[in-house]
XYZ file of C-alpha atoms in Angstrom:
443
model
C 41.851 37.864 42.360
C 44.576 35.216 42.845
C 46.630 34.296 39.729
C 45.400 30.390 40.112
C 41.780 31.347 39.877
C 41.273 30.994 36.321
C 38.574 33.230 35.149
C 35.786 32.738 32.786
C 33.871 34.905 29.945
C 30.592 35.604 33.071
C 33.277 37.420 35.632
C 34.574 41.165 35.045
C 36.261 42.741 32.503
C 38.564 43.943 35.062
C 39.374 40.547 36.726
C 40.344 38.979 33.059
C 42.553 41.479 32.245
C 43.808 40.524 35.194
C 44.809 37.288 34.673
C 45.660 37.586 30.992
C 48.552 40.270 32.033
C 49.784 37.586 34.564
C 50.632 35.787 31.076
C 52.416 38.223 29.431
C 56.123 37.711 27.918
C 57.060 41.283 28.951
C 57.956 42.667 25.606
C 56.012 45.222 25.501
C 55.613 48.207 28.093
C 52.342 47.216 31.241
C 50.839 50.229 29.845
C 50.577 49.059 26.201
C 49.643 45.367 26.966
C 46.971 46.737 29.202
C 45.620 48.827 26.820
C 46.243 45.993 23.969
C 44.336 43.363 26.377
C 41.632 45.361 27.863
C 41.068 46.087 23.855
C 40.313 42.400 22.615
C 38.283 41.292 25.842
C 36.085 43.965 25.645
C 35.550 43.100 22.228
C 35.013 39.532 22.860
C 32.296 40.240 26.078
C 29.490 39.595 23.677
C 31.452 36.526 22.107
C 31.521 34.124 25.607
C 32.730 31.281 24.014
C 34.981 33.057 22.228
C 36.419 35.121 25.669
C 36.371 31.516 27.431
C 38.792 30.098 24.497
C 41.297 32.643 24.778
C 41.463 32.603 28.829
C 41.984 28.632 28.411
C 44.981 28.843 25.867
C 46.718 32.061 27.278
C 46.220 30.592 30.796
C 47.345 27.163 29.875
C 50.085 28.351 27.535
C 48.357 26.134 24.530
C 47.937 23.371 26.348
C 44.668 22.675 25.294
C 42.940 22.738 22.345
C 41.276 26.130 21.701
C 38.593 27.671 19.340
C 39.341 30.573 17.019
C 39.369 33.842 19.010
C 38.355 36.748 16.440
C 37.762 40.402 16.122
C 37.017 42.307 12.615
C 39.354 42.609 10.294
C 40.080 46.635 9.556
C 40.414 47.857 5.999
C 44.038 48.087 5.898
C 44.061 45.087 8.498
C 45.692 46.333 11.653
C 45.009 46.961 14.868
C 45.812 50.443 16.450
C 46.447 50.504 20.250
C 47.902 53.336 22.205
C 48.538 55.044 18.955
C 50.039 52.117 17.152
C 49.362 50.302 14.866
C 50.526 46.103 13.778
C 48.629 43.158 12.585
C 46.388 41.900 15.416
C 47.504 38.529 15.032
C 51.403 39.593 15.433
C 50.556 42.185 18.309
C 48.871 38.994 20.477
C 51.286 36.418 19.594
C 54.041 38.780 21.023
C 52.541 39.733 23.754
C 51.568 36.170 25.463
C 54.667 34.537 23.419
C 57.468 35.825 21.729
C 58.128 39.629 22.352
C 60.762 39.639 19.758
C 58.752 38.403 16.857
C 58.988 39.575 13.355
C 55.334 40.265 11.070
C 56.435 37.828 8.777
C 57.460 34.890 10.784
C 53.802 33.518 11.750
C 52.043 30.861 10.055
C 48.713 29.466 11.031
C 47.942 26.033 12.282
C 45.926 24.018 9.755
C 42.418 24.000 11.410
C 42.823 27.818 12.157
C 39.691 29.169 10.370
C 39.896 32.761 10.840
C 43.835 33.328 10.103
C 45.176 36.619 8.858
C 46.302 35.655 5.894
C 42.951 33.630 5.148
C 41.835 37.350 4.263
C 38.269 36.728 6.106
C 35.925 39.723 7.457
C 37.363 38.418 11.282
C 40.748 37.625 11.928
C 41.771 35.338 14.795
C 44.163 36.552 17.109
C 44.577 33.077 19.235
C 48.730 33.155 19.879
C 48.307 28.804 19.816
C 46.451 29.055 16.369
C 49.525 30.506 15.099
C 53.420 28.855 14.504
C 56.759 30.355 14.266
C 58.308 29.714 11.331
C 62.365 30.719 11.604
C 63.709 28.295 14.092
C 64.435 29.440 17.548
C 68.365 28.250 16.941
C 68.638 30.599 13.791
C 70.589 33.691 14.912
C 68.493 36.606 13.098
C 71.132 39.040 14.522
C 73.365 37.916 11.753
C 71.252 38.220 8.856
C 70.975 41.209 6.171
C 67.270 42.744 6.213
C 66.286 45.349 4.156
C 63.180 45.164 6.077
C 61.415 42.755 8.439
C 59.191 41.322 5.927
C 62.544 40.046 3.753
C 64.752 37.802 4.806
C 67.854 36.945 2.590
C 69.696 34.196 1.242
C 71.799 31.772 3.681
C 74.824 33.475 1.819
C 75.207 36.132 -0.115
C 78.404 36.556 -2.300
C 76.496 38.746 -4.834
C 75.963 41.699 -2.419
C 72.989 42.451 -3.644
C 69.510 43.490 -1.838
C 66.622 41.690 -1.934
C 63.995 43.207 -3.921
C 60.059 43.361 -3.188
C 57.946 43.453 -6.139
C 54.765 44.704 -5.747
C 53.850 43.404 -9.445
C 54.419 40.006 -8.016
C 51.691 37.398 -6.491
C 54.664 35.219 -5.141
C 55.110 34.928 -1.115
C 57.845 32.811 0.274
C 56.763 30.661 2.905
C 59.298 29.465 5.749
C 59.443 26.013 7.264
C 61.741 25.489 10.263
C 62.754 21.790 11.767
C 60.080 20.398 13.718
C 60.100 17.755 16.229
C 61.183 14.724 15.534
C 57.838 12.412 14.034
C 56.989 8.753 14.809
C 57.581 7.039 11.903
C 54.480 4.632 12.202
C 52.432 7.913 11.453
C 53.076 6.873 8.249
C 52.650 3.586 7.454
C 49.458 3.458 6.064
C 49.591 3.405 2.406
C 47.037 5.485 1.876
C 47.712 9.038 3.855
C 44.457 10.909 2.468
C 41.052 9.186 2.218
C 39.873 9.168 -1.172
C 37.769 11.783 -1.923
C 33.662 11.365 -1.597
C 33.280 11.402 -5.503
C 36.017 8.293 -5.999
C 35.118 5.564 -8.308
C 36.347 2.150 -8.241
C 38.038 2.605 -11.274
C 39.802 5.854 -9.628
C 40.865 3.219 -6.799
C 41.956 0.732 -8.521
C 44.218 2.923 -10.928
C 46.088 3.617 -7.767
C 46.862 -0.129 -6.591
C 47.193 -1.168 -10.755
C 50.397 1.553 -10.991
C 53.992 0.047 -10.785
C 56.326 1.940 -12.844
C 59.900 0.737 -13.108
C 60.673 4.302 -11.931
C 59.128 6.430 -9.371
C 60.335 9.481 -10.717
C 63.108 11.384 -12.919
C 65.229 14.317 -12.279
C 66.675 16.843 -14.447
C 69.402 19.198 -13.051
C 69.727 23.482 -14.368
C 71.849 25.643 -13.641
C 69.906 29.706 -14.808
C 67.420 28.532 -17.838
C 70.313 25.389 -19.303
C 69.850 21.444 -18.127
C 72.773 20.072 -17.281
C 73.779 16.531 -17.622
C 71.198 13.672 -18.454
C 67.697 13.148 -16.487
C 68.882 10.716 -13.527
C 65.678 8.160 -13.282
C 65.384 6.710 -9.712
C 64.311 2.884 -9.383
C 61.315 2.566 -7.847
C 63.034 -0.333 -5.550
C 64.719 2.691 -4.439
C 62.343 4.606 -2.663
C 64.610 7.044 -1.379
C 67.092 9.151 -3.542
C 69.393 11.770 -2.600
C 70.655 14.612 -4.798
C 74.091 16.218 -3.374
C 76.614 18.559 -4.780
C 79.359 15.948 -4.744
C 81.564 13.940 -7.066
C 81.256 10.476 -6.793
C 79.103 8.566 -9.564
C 75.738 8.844 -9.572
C 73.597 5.777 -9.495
C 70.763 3.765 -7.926
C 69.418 5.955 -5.526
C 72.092 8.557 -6.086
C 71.996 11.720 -7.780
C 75.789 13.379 -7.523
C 75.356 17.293 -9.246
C 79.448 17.648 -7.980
C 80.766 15.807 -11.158
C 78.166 17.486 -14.273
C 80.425 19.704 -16.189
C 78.744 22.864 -17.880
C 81.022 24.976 -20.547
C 79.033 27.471 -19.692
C 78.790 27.659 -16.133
C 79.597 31.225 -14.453
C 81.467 31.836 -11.218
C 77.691 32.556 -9.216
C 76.860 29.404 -10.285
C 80.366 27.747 -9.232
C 79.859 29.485 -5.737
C 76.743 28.321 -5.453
C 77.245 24.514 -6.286
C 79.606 24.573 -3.429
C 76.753 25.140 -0.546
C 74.897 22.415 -1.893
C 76.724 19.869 0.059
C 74.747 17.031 1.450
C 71.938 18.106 -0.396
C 68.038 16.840 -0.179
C 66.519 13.101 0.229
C 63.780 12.322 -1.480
C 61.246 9.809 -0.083
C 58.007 8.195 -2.064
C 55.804 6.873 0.977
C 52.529 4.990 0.403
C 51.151 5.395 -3.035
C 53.260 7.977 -4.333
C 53.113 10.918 -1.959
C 56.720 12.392 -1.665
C 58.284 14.161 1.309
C 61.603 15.767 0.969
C 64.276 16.400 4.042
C 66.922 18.975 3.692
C 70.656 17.721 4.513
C 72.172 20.696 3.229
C 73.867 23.715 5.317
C 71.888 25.946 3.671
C 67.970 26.497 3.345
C 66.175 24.894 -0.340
C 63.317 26.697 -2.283
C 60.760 24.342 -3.464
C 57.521 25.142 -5.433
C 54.952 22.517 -4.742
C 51.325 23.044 -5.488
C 50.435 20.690 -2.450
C 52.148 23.166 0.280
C 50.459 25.792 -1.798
C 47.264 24.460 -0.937
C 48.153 23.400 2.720
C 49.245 27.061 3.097
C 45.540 28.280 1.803
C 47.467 29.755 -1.163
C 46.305 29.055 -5.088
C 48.452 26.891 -7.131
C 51.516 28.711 -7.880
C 51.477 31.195 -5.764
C 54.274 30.495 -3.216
C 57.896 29.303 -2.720
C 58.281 27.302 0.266
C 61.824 27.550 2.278
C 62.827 24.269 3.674
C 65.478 25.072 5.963
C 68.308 22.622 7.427
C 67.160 19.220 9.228
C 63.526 20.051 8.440
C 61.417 17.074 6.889
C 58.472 17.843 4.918
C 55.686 16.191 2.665
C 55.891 18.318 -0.763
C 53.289 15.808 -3.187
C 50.194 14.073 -2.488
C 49.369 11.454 -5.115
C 45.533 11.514 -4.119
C 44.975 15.273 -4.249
C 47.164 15.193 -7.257
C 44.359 13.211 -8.322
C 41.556 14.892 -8.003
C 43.178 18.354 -8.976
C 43.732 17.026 -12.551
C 40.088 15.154 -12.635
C 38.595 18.837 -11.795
C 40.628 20.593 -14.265
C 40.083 18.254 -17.014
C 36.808 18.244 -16.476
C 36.373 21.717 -16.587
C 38.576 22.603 -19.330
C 36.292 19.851 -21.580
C 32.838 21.603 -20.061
C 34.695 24.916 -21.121
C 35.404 23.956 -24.649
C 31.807 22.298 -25.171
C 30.167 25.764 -24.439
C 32.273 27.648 -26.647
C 31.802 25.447 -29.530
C 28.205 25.575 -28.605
C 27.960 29.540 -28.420
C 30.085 29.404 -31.780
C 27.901 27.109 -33.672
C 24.666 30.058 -32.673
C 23.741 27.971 -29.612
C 23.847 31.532 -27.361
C 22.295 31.179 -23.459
C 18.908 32.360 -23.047
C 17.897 35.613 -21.025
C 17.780 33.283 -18.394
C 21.467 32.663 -18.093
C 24.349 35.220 -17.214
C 25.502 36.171 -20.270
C 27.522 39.666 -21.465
C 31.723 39.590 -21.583
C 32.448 38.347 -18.105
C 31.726 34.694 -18.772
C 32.883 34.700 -22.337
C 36.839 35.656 -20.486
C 36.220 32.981 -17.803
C 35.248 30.257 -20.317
C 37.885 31.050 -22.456
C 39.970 30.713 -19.794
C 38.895 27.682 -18.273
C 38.869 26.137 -22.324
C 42.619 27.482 -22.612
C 43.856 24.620 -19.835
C 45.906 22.255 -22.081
C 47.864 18.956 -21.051
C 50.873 21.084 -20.071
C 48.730 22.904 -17.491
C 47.739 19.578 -15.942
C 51.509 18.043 -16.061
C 52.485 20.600 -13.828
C 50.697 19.252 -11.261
C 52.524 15.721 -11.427
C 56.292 18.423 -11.343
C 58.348 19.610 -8.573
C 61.222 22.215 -8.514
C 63.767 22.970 -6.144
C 66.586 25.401 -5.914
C 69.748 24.748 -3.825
C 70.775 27.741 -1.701
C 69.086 30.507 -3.915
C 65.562 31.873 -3.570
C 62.926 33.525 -6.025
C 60.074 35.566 -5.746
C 59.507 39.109 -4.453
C 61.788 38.896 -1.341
C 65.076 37.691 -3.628
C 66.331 39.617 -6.965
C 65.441 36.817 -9.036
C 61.725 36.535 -10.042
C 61.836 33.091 -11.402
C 63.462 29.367 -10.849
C 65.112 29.740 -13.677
C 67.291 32.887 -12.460
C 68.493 30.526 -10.024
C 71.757 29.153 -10.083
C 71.083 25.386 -9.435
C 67.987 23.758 -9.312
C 66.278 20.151 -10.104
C 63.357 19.513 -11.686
C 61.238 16.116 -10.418
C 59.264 14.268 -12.646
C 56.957 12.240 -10.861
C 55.849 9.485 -12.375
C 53.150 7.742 -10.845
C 51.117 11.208 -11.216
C 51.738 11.085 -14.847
C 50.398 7.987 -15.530
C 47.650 8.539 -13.424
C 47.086 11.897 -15.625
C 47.650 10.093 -18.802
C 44.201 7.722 -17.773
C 41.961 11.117 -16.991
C 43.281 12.220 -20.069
C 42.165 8.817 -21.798
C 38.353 9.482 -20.003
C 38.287 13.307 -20.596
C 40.058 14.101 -23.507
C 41.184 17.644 -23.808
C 43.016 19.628 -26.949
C 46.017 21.994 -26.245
C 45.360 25.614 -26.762
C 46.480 26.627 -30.098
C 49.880 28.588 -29.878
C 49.924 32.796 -30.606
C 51.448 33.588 -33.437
């Protein structure tokens, strides 16, 4: 069969493998892509449209839109072929597009259903449903791994290896420079429909909001602020923080010229990579996107790439290298986080008192241990919980998490803190509608 006679899921076995191996990078040995391909379309003969999705993005090298292509997910979730085993989606995606990929430089597109690290019972192995997140211009020759799943700081005066914690939840998440976006994409004030269950009261809050400033940010170097909170005018929306000496003001945050008694020689190394530093940009309503000016990559934690990630709240640190642009904060999802976890925190605290006061759940209801924990836990969200959502931190230079020696922000050498300020007030009205009482400290 010629190479421009595009198959579909009704002809052979033989004639797709065919015309899938045409498509290969070359990577990998013809014997193990053979085996590798001749694997997944068997698999996929009873799953046509599946078959017919993969021949149309392999053969048009993502050109088109394409469905999720999926096999089962194995209990330790990889794939063994010829007698080796990787993760299915990393074995594919190096195969039909980059043969010198690394297992932890993929991250799924957003409308990917089936991705790996989704964790469902099939895992799609589409190459297009997946990105590469360390940018084609970074040299990885150069860099220090102590394994492929780790990659280090920009710089590294301390020597030191990174350490993987197996304690820890935390993954760091890369993201590269992307091509350059339109800007109109974003001039609609409102870049998330509000949600089904919006009110007009919920609406109007939004529109009724003008603080004088848009948000505040405090600057730490380890666990210490430094210098005074630096408020930002909201008739500036865009603020830079840098690591240089000239006065701060307006829509100017200079770290360069905050002196700190205490300040160690890490920390003095560090401040000097900071360099051009971040902008800060509130678009619309009060969603904020950050780009990265510095040299070297930032850390951020930021509960909306969490989510966009499919990770829980918390559970990542996003690395925003050089020239990359991102959106960190959604007002409106902001939004509806804190509604939700007001609201249940206040159902939370109703039952208990009930159950307390004798008013136990009938046979009918689940009842034993189980629910009492989860209650308590749901009852134990106080305001502090909730004002996290309306914070963002970033560290210049430094990471934290399992893949760096430090396990927290505050290990870091230099870091801001951004107080956003629109989100507060908007959590200081749910808070006027649903009440809810701090947890009473431990002794």
């Amino acid at each position: 069969m010629s190479i421009t006679n595009t198959p579909t899921s009704n002809d052979a076995c033989l004639s797709i493998v065919h015309s899938l191996m045409c498509h290969r990078q070359g990577g990998e040995s013809e014997s193990f892509a053979k085996r590798a391909i001749e694997s997944l379309v068997k698999k996929l003969k009873e799953k046509k449209d599946e078959l017919d999705s993969l021949i149309t993005a392999i053969t048009t090298n993502g050109a088109h839109p394409s469905k999720c292509v999926t096999i089962q997910r194995t209990l330790d979730g990889r794939l063994q072929v010829a007698g080796r085993k990787g993760f299915p989606h990393v074995v594919y995606a190096r195969l039909w597009r980059w043969p010198d990929l690394h297992k932890n430089e993929l991250k799924h597109v957003k409308y990917c259903q089936y991705a790996f690290d989704l964790k469902c019972d099939n895992v799609c192995v589409n190459p297009y449903h997946y990105e590469r997140v360390v940018s084609p211009g970074i040299d990885l020759s150069g860099l220090t791994l102590s394994s492929p799943l780790l990659v280090k700081d920009e710089y590294d005066y301390d020597n030191q290896q990174s350490h993987s914690s197996s304690e820890s939840h935390l993954q760091t998440i890369q993201h590269p420079p992307s091509r350059p976006v339109p800007q109109e994409t974003f001039s609609s004030p409102a870049l998330l429909p509000p949600s089904e269950g919006s009110t007009s009261a919920s609406t109007s809050a939004f529109s009724t909001i003008t603080p004088e400033y848009w948000c505040s940010i405090a600057y730490f170097e380890m666990d210490v602020q430094v210098g005074e909170t630096f408020k930002v005018p909201s008739t500036c929306p865009i603020v830079t923080v840098d690591g240089y000496v000239d006065p701060s003001g307006g829509d100017r945050f200079c770290l360069g010229q905050l002196s700190n008694v205490h300040r160690t020689e890490n920390i003095e190394r560090a401040r000097l990579h900071i360099g051009k530093g971040v902008q800060l940009e509130c678009k619309g309503e009060g969603d904020v996107w950050v780009r990265c000016l510095s040299d070297h990559a930032v850390f951020v934690q930021s509960y909306y790439l969490d989510r966009e990630a499919g990770r829980a709240p918390g559970d990542a640190v996003h690395k925003i290298y050089p020239s990359a642009y991102i959106k960190v904060f959604d007002l409106r999802q902001c939004h509806r986080q804190m509604q939700q976890q007001a609201a249940t925190a206040q159902a939370a605290a109703a039952a208990q008192a009930a159950a307390v006061a004798g008013n136990i759940p009938g046979p009918g209801s689940v009842g034993g241990i189980a629910p009492a924990i989860s209650l308590s836990a749901a009852a134990g969200i106080g305001v502090d919980d909730l004002r996290r959502l309306c914070i963002l931190r970033m560290s210049f230079v430094k990471g934290w998490g399992p893949d760096y020696p430090r396990q927290s922000i505050k290990e870091t050498p230099c870091w801001i803190e951004i107080h956003l300020h629109r989100a507060l007030q908007l959590l200081d009205e749910v808070l006027h509608t649903m009440p809810i009482a701090d947890p009473q400290p431990l002794d």
